[in-house]
mmCIF file with all atom_site columns, C-alpha atoms in Angstrom:
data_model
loop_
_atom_site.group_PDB
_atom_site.id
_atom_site.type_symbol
_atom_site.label_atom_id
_atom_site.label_alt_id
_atom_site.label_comp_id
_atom_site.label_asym_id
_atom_site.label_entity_id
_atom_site.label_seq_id
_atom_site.pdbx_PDB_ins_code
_atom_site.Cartn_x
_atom_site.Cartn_y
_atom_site.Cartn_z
_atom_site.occupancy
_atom_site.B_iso_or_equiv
_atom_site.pdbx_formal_charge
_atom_site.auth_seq_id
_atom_site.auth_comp_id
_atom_site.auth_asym_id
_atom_site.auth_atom_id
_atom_site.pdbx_PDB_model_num
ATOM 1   C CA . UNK A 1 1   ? 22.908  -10.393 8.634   1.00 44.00 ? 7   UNK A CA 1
ATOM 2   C CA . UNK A 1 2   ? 20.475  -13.784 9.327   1.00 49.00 ? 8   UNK A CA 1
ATOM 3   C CA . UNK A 1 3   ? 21.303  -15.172 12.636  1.00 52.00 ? 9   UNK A CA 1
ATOM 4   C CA . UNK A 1 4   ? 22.601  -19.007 12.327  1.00 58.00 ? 10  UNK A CA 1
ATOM 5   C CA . UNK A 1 5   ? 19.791  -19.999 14.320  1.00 56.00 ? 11  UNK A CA 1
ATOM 6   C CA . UNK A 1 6   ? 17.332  -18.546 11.684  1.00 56.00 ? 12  UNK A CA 1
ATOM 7   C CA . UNK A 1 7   ? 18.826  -20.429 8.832   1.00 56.00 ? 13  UNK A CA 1
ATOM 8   C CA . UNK A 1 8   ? 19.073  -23.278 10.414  1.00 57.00 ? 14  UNK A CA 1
ATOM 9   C CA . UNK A 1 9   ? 15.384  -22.912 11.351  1.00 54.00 ? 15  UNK A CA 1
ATOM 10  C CA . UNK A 1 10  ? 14.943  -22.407 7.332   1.00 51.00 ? 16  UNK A CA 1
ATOM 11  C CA . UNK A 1 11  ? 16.528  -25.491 6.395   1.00 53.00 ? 17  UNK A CA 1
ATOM 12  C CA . UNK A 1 12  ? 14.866  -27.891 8.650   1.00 48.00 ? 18  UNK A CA 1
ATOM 13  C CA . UNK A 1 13  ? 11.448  -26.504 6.844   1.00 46.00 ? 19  UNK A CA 1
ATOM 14  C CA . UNK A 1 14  ? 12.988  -26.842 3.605   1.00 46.00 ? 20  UNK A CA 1
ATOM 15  C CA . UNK A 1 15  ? 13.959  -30.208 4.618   1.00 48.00 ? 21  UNK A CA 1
ATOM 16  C CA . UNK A 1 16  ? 10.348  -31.168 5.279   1.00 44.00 ? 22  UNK A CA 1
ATOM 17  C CA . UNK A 1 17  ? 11.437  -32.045 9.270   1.00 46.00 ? 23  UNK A CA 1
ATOM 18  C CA . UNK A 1 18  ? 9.112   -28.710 10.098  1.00 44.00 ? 24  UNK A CA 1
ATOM 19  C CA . UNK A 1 19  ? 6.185   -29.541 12.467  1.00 43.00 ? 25  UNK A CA 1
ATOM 20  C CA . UNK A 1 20  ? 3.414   -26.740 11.821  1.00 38.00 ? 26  UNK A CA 1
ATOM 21  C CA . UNK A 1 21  ? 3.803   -24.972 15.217  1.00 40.00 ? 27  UNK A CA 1
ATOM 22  C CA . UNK A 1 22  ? 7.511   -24.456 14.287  1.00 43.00 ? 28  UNK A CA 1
ATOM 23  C CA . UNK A 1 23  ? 5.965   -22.887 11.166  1.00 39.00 ? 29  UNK A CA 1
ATOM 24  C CA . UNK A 1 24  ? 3.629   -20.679 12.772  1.00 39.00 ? 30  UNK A CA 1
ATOM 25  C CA . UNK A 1 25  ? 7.030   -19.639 15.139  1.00 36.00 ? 31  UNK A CA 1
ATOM 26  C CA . UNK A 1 26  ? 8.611   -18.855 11.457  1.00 56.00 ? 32  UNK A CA 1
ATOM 27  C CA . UNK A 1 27  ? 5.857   -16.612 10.476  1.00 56.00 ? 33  UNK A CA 1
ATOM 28  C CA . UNK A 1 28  ? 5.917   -15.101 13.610  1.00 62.00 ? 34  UNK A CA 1
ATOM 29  C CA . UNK A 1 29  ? 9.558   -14.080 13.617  1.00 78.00 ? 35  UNK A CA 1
ATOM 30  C CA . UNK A 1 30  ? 8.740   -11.707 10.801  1.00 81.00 ? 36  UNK A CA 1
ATOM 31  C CA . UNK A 1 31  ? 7.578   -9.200  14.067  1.00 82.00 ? 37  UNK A CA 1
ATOM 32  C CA . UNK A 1 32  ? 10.768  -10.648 15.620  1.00 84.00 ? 38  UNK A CA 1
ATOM 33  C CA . UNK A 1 33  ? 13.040  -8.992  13.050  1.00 86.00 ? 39  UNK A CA 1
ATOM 34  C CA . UNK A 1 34  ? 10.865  -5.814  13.161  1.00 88.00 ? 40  UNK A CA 1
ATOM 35  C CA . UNK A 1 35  ? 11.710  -6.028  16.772  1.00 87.00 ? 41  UNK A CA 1
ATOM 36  C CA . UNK A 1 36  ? 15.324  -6.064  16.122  1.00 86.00 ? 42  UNK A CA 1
ATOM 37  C CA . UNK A 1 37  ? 15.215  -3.209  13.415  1.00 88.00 ? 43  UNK A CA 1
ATOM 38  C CA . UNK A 1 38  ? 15.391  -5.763  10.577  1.00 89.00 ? 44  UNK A CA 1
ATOM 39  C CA . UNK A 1 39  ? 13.184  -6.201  7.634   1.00 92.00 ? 45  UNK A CA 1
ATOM 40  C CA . UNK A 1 40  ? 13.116  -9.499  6.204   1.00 90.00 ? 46  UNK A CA 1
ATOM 41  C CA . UNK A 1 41  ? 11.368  -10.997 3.277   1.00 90.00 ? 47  UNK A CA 1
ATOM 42  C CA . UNK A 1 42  ? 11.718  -14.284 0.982   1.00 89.00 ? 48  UNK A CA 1
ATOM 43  C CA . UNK A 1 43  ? 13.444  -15.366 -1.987  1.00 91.00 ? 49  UNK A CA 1
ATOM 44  C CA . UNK A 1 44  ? 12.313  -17.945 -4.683  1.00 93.00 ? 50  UNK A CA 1
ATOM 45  C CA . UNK A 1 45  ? 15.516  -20.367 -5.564  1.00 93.00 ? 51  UNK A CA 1
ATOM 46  C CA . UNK A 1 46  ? 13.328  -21.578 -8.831  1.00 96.00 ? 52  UNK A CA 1
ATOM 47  C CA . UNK A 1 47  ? 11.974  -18.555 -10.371 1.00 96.00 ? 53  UNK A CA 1
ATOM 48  C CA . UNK A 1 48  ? 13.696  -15.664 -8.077  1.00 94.00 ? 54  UNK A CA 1
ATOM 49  C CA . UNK A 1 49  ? 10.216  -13.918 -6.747  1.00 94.00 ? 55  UNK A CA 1
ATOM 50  C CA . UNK A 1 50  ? 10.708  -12.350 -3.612  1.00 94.00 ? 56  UNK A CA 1
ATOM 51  C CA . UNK A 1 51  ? 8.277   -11.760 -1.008  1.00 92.00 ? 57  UNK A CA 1
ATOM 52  C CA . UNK A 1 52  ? 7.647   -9.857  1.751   1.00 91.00 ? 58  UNK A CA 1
ATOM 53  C CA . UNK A 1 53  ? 7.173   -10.572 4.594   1.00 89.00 ? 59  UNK A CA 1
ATOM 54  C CA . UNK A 1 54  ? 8.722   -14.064 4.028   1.00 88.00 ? 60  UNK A CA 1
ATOM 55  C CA . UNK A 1 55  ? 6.611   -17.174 2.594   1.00 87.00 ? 61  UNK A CA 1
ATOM 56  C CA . UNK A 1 56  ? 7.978   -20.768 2.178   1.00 83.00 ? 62  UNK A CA 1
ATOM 57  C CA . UNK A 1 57  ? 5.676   -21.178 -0.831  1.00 90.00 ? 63  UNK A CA 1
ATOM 58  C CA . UNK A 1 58  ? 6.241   -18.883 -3.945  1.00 92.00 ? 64  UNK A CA 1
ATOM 59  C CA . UNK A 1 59  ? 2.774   -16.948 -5.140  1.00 92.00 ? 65  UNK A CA 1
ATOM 60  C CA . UNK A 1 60  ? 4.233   -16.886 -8.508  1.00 94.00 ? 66  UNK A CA 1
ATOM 61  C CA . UNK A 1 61  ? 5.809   -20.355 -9.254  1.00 94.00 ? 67  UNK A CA 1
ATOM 62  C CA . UNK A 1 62  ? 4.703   -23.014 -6.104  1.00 93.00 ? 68  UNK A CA 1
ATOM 63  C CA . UNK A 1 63  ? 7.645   -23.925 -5.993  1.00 92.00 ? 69  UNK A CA 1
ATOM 64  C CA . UNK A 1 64  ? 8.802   -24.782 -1.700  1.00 89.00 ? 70  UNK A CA 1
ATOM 65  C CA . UNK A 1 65  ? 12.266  -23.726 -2.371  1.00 89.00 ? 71  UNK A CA 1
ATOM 66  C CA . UNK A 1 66  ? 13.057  -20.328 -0.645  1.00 88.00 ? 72  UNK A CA 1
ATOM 67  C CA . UNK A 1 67  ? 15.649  -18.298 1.511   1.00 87.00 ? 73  UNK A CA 1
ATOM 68  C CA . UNK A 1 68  ? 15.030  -15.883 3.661   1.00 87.00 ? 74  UNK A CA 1
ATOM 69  C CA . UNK A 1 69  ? 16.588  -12.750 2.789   1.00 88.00 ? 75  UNK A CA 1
ATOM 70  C CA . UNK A 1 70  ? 17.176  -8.772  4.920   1.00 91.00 ? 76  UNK A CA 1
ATOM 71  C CA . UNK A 1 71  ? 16.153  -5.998  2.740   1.00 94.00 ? 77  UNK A CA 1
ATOM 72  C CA . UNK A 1 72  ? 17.595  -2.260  3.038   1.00 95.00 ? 78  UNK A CA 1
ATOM 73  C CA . UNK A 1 73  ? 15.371  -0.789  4.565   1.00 95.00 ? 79  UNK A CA 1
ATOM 74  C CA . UNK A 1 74  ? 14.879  2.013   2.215   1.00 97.00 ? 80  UNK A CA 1
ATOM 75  C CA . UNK A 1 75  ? 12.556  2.807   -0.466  1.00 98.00 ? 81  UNK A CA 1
ATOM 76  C CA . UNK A 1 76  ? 10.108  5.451   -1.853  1.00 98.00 ? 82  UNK A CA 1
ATOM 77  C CA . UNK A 1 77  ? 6.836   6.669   -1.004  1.00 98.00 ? 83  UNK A CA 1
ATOM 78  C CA . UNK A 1 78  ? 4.264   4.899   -3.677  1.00 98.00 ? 84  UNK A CA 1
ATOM 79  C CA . UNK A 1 79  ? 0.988   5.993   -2.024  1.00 98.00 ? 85  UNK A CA 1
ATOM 80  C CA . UNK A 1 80  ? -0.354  7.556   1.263   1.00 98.00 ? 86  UNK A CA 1
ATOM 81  C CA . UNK A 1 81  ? -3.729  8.373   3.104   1.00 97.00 ? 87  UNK A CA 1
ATOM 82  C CA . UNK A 1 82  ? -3.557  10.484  6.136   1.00 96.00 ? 88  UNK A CA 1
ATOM 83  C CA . UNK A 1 83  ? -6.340  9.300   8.638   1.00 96.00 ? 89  UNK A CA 1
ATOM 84  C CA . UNK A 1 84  ? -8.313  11.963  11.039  1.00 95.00 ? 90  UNK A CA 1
ATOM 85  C CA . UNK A 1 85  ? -10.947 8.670   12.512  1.00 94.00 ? 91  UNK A CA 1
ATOM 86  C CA . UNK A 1 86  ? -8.002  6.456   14.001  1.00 92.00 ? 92  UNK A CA 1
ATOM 87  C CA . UNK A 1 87  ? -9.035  2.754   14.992  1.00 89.00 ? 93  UNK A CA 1
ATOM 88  C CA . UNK A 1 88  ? -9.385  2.025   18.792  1.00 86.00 ? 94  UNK A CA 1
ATOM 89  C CA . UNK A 1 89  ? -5.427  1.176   19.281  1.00 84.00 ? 95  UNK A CA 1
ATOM 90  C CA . UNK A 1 90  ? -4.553  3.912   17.285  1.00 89.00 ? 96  UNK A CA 1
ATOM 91  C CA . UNK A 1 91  ? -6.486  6.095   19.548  1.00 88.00 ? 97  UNK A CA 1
ATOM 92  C CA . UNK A 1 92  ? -4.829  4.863   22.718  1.00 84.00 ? 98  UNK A CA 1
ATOM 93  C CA . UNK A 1 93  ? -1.600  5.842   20.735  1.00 86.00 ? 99  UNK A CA 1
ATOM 94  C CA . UNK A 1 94  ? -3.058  9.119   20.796  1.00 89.00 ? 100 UNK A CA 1
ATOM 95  C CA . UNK A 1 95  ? -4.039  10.068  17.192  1.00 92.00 ? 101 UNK A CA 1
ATOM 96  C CA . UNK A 1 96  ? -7.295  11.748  16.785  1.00 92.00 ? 102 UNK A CA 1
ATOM 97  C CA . UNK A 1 97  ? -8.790  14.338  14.218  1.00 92.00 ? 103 UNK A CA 1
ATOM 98  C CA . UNK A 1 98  ? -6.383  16.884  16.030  1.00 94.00 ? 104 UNK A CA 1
ATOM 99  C CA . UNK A 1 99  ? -3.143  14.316  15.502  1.00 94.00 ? 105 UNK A CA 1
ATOM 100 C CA . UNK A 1 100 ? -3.994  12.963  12.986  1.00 96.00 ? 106 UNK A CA 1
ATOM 101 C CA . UNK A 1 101 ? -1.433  9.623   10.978  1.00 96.00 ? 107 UNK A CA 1
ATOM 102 C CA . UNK A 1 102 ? -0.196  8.329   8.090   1.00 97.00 ? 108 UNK A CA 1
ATOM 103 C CA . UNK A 1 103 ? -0.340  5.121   6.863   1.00 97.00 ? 109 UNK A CA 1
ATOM 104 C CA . UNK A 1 104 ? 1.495   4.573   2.830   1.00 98.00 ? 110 UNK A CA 1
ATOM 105 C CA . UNK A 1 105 ? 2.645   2.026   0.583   1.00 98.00 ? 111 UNK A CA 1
ATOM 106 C CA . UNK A 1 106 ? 6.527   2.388   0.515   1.00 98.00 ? 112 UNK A CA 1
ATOM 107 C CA . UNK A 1 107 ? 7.902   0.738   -2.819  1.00 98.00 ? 113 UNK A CA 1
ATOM 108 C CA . UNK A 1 108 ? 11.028  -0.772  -1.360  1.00 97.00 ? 114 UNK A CA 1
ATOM 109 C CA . UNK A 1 109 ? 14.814  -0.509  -3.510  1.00 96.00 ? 115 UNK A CA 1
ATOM 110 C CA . UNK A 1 110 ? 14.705  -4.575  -3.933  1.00 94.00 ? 116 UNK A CA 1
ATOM 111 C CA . UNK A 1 111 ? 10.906  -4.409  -5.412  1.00 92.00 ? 117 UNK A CA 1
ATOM 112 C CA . UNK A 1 112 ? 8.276   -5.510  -2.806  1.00 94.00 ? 118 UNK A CA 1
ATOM 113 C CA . UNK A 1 113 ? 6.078   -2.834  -1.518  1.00 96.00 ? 119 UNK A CA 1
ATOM 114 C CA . UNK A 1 114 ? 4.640   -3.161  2.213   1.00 97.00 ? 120 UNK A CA 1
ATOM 115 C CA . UNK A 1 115 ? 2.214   -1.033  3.993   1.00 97.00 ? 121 UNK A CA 1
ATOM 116 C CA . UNK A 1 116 ? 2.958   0.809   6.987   1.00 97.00 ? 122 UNK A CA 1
ATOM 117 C CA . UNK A 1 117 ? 2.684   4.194   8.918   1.00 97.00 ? 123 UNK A CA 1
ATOM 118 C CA . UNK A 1 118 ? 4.970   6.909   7.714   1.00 98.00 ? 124 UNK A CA 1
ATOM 119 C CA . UNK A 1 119 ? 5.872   8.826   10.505  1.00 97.00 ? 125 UNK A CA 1
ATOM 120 C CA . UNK A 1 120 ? 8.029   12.661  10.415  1.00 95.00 ? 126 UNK A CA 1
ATOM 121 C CA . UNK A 1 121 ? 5.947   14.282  7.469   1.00 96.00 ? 127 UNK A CA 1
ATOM 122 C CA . UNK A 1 122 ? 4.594   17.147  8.248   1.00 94.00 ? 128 UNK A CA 1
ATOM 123 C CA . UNK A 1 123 ? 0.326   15.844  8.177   1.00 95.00 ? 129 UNK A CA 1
ATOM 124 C CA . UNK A 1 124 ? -1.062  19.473  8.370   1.00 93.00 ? 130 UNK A CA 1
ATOM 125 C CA . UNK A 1 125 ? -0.995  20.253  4.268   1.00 93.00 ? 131 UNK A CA 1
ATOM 126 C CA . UNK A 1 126 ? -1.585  16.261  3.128   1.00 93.00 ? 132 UNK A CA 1
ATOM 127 C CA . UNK A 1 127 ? -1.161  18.023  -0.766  1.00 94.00 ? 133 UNK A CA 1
ATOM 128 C CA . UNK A 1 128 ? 2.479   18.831  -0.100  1.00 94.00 ? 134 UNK A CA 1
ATOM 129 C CA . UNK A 1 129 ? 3.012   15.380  0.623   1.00 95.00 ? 135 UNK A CA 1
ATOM 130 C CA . UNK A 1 130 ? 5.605   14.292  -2.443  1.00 96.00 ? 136 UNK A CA 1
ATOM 131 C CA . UNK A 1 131 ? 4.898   10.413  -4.091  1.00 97.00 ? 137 UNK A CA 1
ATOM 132 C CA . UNK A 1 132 ? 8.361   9.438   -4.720  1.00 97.00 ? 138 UNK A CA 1
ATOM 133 C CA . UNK A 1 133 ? 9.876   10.903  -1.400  1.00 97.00 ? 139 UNK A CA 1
ATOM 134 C CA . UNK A 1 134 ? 12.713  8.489   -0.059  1.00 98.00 ? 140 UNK A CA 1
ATOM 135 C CA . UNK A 1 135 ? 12.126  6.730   2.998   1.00 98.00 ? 141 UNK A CA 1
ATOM 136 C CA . UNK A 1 136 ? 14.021  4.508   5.019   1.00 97.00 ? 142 UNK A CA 1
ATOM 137 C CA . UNK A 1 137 ? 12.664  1.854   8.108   1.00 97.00 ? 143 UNK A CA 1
ATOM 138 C CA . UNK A 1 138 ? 12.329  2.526   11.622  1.00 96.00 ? 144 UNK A CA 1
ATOM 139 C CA . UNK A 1 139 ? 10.327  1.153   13.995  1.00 93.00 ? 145 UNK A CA 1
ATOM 140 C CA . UNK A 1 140 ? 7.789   2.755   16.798  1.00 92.00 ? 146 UNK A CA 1
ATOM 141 C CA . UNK A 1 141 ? 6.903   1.227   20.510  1.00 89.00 ? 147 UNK A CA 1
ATOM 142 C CA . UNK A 1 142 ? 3.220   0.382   20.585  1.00 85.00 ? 148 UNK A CA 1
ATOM 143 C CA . UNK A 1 143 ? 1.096   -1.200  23.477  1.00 78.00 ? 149 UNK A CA 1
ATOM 144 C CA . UNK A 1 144 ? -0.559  -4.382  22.032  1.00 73.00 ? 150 UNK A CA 1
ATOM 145 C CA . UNK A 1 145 ? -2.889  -6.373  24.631  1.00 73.00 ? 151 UNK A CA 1
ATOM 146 C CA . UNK A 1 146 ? -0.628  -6.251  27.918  1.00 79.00 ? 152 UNK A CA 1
ATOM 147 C CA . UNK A 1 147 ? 2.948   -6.083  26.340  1.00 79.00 ? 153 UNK A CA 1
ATOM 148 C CA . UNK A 1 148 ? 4.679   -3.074  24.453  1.00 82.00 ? 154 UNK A CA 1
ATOM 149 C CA . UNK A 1 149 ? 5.883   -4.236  20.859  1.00 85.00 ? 155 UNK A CA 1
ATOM 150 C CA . UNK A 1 150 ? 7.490   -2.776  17.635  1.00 88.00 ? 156 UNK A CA 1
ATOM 151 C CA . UNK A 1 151 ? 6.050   -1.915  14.866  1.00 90.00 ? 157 UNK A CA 1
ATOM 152 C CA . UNK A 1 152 ? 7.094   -1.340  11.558  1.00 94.00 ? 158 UNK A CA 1
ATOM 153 C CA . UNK A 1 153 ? 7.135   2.154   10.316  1.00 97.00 ? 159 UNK A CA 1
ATOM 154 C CA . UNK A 1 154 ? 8.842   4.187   7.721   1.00 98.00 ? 160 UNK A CA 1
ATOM 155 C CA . UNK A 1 155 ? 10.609  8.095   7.739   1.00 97.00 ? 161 UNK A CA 1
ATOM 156 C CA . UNK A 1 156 ? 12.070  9.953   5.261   1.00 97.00 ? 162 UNK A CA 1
ATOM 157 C CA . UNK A 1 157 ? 15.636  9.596   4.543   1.00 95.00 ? 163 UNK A CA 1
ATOM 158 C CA . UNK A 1 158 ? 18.158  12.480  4.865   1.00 80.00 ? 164 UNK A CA 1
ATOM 159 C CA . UNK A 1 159 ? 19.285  13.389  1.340   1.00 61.00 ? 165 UNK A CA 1
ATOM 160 C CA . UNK A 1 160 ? 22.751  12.363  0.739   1.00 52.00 ? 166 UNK A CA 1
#
């Protein structure tokens, strides 16, 4: 559920009473929500689009009237590359060609698809890797800069 705080934080933007560093705070609290286990994305009012992460203009219609809205959380696997050459803060997560990650395009139940790393496949036969296989959010601790943050990842979801 969307703290109070958040929509009220929504409607002063929609209300044009939004200075642009209380903007940049909204964009920001996309991470926030990560933070909190939350995924949270967009919705047109005009022409229904949603978006994710959030925008307060609509790509597909311009139009400036939105609400923000908390997706599932699960989805399906729509694409996948498993990387052996990590970047630098990947390496100080400790991937390398031995441990190696995987980043994929998860096609989420509501529509959007985001990118993130899939963690809890098994990397060490990438061609038994299934497009299609359920997944469901999580989140893993990574250092950024001086402070430890969440980031958004994805892991396959028990069967029911």
């Amino acid at each position: 559920m969307l703290a109070a705080q958040d929509r009220q934080r929504l409607s002063i933007f929609l209300n044009r009473g939004t200075e642009m560093s209380e903007l940049k705070l909204e964009a920001k609290s996309f991470f926030d929500y990560i933070e909190n286990g939350v995924l949270v994305g967009s919705r047109c009012l005009n022409c229904g689009h949603i978006s994710l992460p959030q925008r307060y203009i609509c790509p597909k219609c311009k139009s400036d009237q939105a609400e923000l809205i908390e997706f599932s959380g699960k989805g399906k696997l729509a694409a996948f590359t498993v990387i052996y050459v990590p970047a630098t803060e990947m390496l100080a997560a400790g991937y390398d060609a031995k441990h190696p990650y995987m980043v994929g395009i998860v096609a989420l139940d509501e529509g959007p698809r985001i990118s993130a790393q899939i963690v809890g496949m098994d990397l060490s036969d990438p061609q038994k890797i299934m497009i299609g296989t359920p997944l469901k959010m999580t989140s893993l601790d990574r250092v950024m800069g001086e402070a430890q943050k969440k980031v958004l990842a994805f892991e396959p979801a028990e069967m029911e």
